[in-house]
Short mmCIF file of C-alpha atoms and ligand atoms in Angstrom, two decimals:
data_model
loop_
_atom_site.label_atom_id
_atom_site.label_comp_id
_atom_site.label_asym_id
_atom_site.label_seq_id
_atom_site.Cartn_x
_atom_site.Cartn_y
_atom_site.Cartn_z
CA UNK A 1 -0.15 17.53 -6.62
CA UNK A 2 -2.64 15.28 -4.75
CA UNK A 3 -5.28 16.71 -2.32
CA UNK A 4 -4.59 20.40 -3.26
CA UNK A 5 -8.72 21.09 -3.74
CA UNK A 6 -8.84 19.28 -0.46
CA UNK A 7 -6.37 21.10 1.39
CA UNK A 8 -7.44 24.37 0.19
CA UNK A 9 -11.00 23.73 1.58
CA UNK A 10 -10.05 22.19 4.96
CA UNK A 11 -7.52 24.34 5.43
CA UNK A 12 -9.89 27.58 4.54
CA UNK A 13 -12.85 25.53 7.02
CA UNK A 14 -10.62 25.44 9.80
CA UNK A 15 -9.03 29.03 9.66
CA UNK A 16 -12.04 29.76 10.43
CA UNK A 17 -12.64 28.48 13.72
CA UNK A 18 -8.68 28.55 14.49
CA UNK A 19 -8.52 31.63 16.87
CA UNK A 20 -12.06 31.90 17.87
CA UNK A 21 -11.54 31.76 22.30
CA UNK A 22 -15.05 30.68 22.18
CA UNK A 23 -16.43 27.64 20.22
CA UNK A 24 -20.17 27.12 20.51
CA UNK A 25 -21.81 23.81 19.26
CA UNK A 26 -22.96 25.72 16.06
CA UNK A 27 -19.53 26.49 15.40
CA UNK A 28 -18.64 22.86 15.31
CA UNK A 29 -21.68 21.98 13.64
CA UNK A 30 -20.73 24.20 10.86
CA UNK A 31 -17.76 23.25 10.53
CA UNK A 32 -17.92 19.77 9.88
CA UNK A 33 -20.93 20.06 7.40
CA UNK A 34 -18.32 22.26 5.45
CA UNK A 35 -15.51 19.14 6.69
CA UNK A 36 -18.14 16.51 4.96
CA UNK A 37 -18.71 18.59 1.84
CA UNK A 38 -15.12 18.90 1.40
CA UNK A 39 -14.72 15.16 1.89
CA UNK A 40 -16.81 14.01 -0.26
CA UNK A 41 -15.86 16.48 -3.37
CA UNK A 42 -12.47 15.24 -2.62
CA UNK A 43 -14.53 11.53 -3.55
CA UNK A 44 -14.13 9.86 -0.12
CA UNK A 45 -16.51 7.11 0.13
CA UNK A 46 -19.39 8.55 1.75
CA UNK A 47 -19.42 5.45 4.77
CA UNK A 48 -15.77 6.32 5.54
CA UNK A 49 -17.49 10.22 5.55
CA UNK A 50 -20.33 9.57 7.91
CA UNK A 51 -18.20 7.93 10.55
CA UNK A 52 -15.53 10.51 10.66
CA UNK A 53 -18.24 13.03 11.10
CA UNK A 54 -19.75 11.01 13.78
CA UNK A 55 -15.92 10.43 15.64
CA UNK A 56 -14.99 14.17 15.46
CA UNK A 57 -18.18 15.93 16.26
CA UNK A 58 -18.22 13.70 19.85
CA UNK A 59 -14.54 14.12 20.37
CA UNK A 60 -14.82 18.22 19.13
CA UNK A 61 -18.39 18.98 21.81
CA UNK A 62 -16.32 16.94 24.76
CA UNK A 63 -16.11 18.80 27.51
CA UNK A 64 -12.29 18.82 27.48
CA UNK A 65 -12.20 20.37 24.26
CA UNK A 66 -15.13 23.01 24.61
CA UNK A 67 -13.45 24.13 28.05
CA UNK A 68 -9.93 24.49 27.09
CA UNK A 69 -8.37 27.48 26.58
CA UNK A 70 -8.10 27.34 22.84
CA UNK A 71 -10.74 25.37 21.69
CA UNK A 72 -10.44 26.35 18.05
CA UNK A 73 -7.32 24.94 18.01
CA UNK A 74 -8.31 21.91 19.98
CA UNK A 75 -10.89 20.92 17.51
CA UNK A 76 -8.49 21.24 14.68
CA UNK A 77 -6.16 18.52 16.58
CA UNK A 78 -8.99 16.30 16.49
CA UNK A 79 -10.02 16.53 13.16
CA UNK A 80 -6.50 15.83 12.15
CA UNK A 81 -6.19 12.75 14.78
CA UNK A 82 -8.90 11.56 13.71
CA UNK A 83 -7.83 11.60 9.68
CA UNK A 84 -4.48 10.29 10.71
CA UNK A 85 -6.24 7.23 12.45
CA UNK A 86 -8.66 7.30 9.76
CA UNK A 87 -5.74 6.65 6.74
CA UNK A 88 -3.90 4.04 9.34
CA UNK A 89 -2.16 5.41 12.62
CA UNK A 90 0.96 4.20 12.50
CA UNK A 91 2.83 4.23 9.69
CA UNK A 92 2.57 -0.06 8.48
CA UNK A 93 6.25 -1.18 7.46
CA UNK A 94 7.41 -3.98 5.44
CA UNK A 95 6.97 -7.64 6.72
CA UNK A 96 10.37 -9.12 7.36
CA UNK A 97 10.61 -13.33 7.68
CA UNK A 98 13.22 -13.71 10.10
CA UNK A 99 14.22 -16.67 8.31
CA UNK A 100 14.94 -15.81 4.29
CA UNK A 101 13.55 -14.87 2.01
CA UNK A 102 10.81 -12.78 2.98
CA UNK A 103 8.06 -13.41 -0.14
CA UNK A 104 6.21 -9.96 -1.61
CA UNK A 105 3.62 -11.22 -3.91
CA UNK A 106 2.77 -7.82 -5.98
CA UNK A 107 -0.59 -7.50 -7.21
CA UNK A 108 -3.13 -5.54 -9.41
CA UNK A 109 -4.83 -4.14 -12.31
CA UNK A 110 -2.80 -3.38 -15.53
CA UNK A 111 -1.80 -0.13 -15.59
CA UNK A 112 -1.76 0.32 -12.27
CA UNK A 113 1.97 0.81 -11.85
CA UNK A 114 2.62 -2.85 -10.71
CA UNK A 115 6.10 -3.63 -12.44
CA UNK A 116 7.47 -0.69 -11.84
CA UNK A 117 6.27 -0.40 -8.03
CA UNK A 118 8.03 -3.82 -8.14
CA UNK A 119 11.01 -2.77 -8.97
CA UNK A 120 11.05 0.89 -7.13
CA UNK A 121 10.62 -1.39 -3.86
CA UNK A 122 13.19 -3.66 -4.61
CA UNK A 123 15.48 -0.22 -4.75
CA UNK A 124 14.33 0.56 -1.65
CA UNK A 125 14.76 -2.09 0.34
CA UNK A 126 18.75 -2.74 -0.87
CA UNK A 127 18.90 1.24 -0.20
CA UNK A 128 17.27 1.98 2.98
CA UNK A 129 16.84 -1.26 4.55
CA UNK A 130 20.10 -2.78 3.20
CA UNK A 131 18.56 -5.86 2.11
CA UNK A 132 19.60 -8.13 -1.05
CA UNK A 133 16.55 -8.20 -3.15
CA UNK A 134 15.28 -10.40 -6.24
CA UNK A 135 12.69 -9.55 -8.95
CA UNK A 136 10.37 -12.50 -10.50
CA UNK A 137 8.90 -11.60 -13.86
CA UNK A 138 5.90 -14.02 -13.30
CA UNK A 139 3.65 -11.34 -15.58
CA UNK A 140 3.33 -13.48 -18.41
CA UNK A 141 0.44 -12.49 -20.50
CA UNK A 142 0.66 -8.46 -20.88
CA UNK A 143 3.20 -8.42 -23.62
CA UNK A 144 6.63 -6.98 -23.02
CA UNK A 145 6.21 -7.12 -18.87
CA UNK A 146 9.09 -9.49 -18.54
CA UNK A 147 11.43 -7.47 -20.84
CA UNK A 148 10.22 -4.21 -18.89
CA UNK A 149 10.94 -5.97 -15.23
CA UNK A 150 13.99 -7.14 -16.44
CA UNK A 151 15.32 -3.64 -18.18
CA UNK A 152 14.22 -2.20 -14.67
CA UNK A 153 16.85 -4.68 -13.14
CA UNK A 154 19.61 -3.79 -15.37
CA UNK A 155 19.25 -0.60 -14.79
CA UNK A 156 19.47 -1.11 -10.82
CA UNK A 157 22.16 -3.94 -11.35
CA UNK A 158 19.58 -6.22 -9.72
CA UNK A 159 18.49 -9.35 -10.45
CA UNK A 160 15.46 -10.44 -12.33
CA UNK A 161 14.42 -14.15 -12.06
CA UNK A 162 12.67 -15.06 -15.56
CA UNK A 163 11.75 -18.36 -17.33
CA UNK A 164 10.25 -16.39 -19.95
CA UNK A 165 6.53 -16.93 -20.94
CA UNK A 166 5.82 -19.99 -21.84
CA UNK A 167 5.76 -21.48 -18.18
CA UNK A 168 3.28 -21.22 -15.55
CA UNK A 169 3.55 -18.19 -12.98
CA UNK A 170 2.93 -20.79 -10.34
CA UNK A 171 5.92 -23.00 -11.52
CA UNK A 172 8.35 -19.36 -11.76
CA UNK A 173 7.04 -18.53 -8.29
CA UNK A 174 8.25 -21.80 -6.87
CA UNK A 175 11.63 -21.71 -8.59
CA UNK A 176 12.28 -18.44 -7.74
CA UNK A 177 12.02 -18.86 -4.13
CA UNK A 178 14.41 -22.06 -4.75
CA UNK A 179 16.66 -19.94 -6.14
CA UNK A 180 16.30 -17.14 -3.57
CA UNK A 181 17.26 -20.03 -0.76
CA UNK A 182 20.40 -20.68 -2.67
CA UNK A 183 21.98 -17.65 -3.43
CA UNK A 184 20.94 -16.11 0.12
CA UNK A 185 18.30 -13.31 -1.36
CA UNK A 186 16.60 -11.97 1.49
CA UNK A 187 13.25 -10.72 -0.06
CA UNK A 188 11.62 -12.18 -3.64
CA UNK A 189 9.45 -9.60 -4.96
CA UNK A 190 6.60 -11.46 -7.11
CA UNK A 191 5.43 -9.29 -9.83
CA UNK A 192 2.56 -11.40 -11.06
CA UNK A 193 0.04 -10.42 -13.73
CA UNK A 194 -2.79 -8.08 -13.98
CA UNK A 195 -5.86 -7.39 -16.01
CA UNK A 196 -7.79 -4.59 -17.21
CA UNK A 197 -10.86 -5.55 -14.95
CA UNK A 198 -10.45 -7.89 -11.68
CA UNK A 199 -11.87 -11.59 -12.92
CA UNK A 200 -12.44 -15.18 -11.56
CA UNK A 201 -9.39 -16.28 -13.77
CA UNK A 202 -7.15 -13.71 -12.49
CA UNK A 203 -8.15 -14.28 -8.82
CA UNK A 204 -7.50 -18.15 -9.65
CA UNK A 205 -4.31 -17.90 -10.92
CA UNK A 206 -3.38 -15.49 -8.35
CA UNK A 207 -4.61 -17.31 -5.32
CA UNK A 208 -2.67 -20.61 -6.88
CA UNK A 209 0.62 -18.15 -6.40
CA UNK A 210 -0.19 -17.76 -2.83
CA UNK A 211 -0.41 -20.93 -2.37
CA UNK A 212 3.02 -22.05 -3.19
CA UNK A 213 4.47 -19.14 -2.36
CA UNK A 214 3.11 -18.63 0.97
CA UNK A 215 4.08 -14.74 1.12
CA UNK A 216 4.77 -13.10 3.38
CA UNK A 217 2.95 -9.93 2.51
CA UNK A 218 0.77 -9.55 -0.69
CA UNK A 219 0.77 -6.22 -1.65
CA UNK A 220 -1.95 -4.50 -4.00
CA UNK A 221 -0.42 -2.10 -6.01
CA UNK A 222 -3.86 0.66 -6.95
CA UNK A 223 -3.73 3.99 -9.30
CA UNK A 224 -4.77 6.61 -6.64
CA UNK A 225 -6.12 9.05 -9.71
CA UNK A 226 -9.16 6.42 -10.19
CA UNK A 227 -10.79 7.76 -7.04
CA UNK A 228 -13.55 5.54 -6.09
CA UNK A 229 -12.23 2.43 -8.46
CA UNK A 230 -9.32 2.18 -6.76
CA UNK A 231 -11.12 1.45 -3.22
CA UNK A 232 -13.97 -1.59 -5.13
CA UNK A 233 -10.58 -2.64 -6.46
CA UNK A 234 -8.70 -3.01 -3.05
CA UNK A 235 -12.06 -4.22 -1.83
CA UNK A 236 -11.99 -7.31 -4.31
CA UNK A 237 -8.53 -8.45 -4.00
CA UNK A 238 -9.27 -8.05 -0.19
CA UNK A 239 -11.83 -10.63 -0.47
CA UNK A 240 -9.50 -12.80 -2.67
CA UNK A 241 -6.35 -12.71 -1.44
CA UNK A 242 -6.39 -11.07 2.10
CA UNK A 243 -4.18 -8.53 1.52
CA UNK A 244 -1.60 -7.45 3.86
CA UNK A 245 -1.02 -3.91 2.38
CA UNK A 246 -1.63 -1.58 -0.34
CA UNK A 247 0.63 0.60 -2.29
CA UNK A 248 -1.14 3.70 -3.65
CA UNK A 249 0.50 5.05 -7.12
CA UNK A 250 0.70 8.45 -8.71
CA UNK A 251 -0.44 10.29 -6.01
CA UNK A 252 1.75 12.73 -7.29
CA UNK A 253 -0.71 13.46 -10.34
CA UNK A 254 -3.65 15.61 -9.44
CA UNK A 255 -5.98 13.06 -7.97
CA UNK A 256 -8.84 14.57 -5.66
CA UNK A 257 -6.96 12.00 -2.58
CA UNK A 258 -10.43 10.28 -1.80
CA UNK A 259 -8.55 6.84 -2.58
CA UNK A 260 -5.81 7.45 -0.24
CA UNK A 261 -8.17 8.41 2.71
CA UNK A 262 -10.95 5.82 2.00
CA UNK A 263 -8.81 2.22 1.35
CA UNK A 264 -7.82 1.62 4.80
CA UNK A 265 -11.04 2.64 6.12
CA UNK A 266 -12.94 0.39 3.70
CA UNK A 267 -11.08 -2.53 3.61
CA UNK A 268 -8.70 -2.73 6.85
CA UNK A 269 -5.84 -3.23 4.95
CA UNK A 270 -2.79 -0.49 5.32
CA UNK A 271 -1.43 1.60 3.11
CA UNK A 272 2.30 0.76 2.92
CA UNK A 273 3.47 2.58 0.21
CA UNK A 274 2.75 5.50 -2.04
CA UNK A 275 4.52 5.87 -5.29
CA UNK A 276 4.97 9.75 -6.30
CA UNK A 277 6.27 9.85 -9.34
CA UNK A 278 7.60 7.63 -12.24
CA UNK A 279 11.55 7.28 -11.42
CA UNK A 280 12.69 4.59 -9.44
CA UNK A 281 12.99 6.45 -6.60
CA UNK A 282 9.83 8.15 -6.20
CA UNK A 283 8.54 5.60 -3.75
CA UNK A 284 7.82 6.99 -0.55
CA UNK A 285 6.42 4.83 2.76
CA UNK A 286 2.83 5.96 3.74
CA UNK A 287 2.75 8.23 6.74
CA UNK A 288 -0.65 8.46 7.67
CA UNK A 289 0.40 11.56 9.77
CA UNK A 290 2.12 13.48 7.75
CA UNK A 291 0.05 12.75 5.24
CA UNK A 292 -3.17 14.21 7.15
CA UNK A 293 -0.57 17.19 8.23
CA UNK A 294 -0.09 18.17 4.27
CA UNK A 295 -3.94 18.05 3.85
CA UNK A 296 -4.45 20.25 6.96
CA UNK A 297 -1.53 22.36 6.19
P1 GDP B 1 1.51 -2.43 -14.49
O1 GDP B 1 0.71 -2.76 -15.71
O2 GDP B 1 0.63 -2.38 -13.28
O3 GDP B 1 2.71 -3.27 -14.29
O4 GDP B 1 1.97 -0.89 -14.67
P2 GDP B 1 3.39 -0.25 -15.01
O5 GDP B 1 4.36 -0.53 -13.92
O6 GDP B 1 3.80 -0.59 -16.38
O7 GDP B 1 3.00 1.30 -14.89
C1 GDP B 1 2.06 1.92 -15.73
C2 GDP B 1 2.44 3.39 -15.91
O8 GDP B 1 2.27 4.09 -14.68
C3 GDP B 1 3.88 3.59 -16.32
O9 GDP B 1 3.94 4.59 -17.30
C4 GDP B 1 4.56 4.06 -15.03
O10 GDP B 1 5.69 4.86 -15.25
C5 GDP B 1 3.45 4.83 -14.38
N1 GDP B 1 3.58 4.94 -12.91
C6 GDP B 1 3.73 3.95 -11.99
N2 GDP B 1 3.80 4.47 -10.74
C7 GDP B 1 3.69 5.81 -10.86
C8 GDP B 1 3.66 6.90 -9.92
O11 GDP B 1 3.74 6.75 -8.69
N3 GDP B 1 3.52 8.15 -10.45
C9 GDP B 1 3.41 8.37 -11.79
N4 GDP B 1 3.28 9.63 -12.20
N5 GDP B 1 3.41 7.38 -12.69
C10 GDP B 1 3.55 6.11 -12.25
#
């Protein structure tokens, strides 16, 4: 499971300090430099490091803190405040165009668990949202994307709009939002093409969707297990494409977590989503608080 190295260390850190009545400023100060070195094993950019140091050591030697009653305890709120505002605050939920369809333009690397993110979110927006979702297969060039999307669909008895390969993404994009008007879909979910590297051509293409499809949210689907990767690839698309969320995938493998706490530091963008697991239901929304609870323990 993600962030187990993590949590052991945090959580081991902060025992320490939990019941002590007195906290001194060497207390604190130790703690965090064992809080940074656990941080950055877990791969947390080192920026995103340095500036939650900075935040919790002033909130942790304020006077409210040092004079309460339990000040162990006080200073373990704040480092988990501060981690929960750190990976997003508030929990970031799906756009919604009050006038259909809402667009979803899903984006990112191959491999990264785009298609199937695609189609886990479709699943749970008819289940939890009650929403009547449509899947475009606008992945042209990785060879057997369309037939995957599309087995996907059968398999959830939903939709998959598909002109096959041989026209442009841009050109299924538009008639799939066409289509979406007609039949009275209430969210198109774009899953457009990725490469093994991000590229100028990729971006191009990409940005051309956007462009016609206006979307309403353009998520960027990353592999939480490449660490450090993952946030220069969130980073890039950022630049791109302004993204309006990311979904982080297989955060249910045994990836250090320095992704998941880094991407919304790095690149403002919130996590939305996190995918834990490879069935169709193993999408889960990101709660940055609970999330900074299971790391804390
Ligand atoms: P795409 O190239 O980005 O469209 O990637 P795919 O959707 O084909 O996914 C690549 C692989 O990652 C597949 O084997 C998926 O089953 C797997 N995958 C996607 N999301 C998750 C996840 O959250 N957890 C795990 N364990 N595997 C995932």
């Amino acid at each position: 499971m993600a962030f187990e190295g993590l949590a052991e260390r945090l959580q081991g850190t902060l025992t320490k300090i939990r019941g002590k009545g007195k906290v001194s400023e060497q207390d604190v100060k130790e703690m965090m430099r064992e809080v940074r070195l656990a941080l950055l094993e877990a791969d947390v950019n080192f920026k995103v490091v340095k500036q939650f140091i900075a935040n919790v050591r002033e909130k942790a030697l304020g006077q409210d803190v040092m004079k309460s009653l339990t000040p162990g305890q006080q200073v373990i709120k704040v480092v988990n405040e501060e981690l929960t505002s750190l990976m997003g605050g508030e929990q970031s939920k799906i756009a919604v165009n009050n006038k259909p369809p809402t667009v979803v333009m899903m984006v990112g690397l191959q491999g990264a668990g785009k298609t199937t993110t695609s189609a886990k979110l479709a699943n749970h927006l008819r289940k939890k949202h009650n929403r009547k979702p449509m899947l475009v297969a606008a992945d042209i060039y990785r060879p057997a994307a369309i037939k995957q999307l599309e087995t996907l669909g059968k398999q959830l008895s939903m939709p998959v709009f598909s002109l096959g390969d041989q026209v442009s993404p841009v050109e299924i994009a538009k008639q799939a939002i066409e289509e979406a008007k007609k039949e009275h879909y209430d969210y198109v979910l774009i899953d457009t093409a990725g490469r093994l590297h991000v590229d100028e051509q990729l971006m191009n293409e990409l940005q051309q969707i956007k462009e016609i499809a206006k979307p309403d949210e353009v998520l960027l689907v990353v592999d939480a297990m490449t660490g450090q990767d993952a946030v220069n690839v969130a980073e890039s698309f950022n630049e791109q494409l302004d993204l309006t969320g990311v979904v982080l995938t297989k955060l249910d493998g045994d990836t250090r977590g320095g992704a998941a706490i880094s991407v919304k530091a790095v690149t403002n963008t919130p996590i939305k989503f996190a995918g834990m697991g490879e069935k169709i239901d193993q999408l889960e929304p990101f709660h940055p608080e609970r999330m900074a609870s299971r790391i804390l323990g």
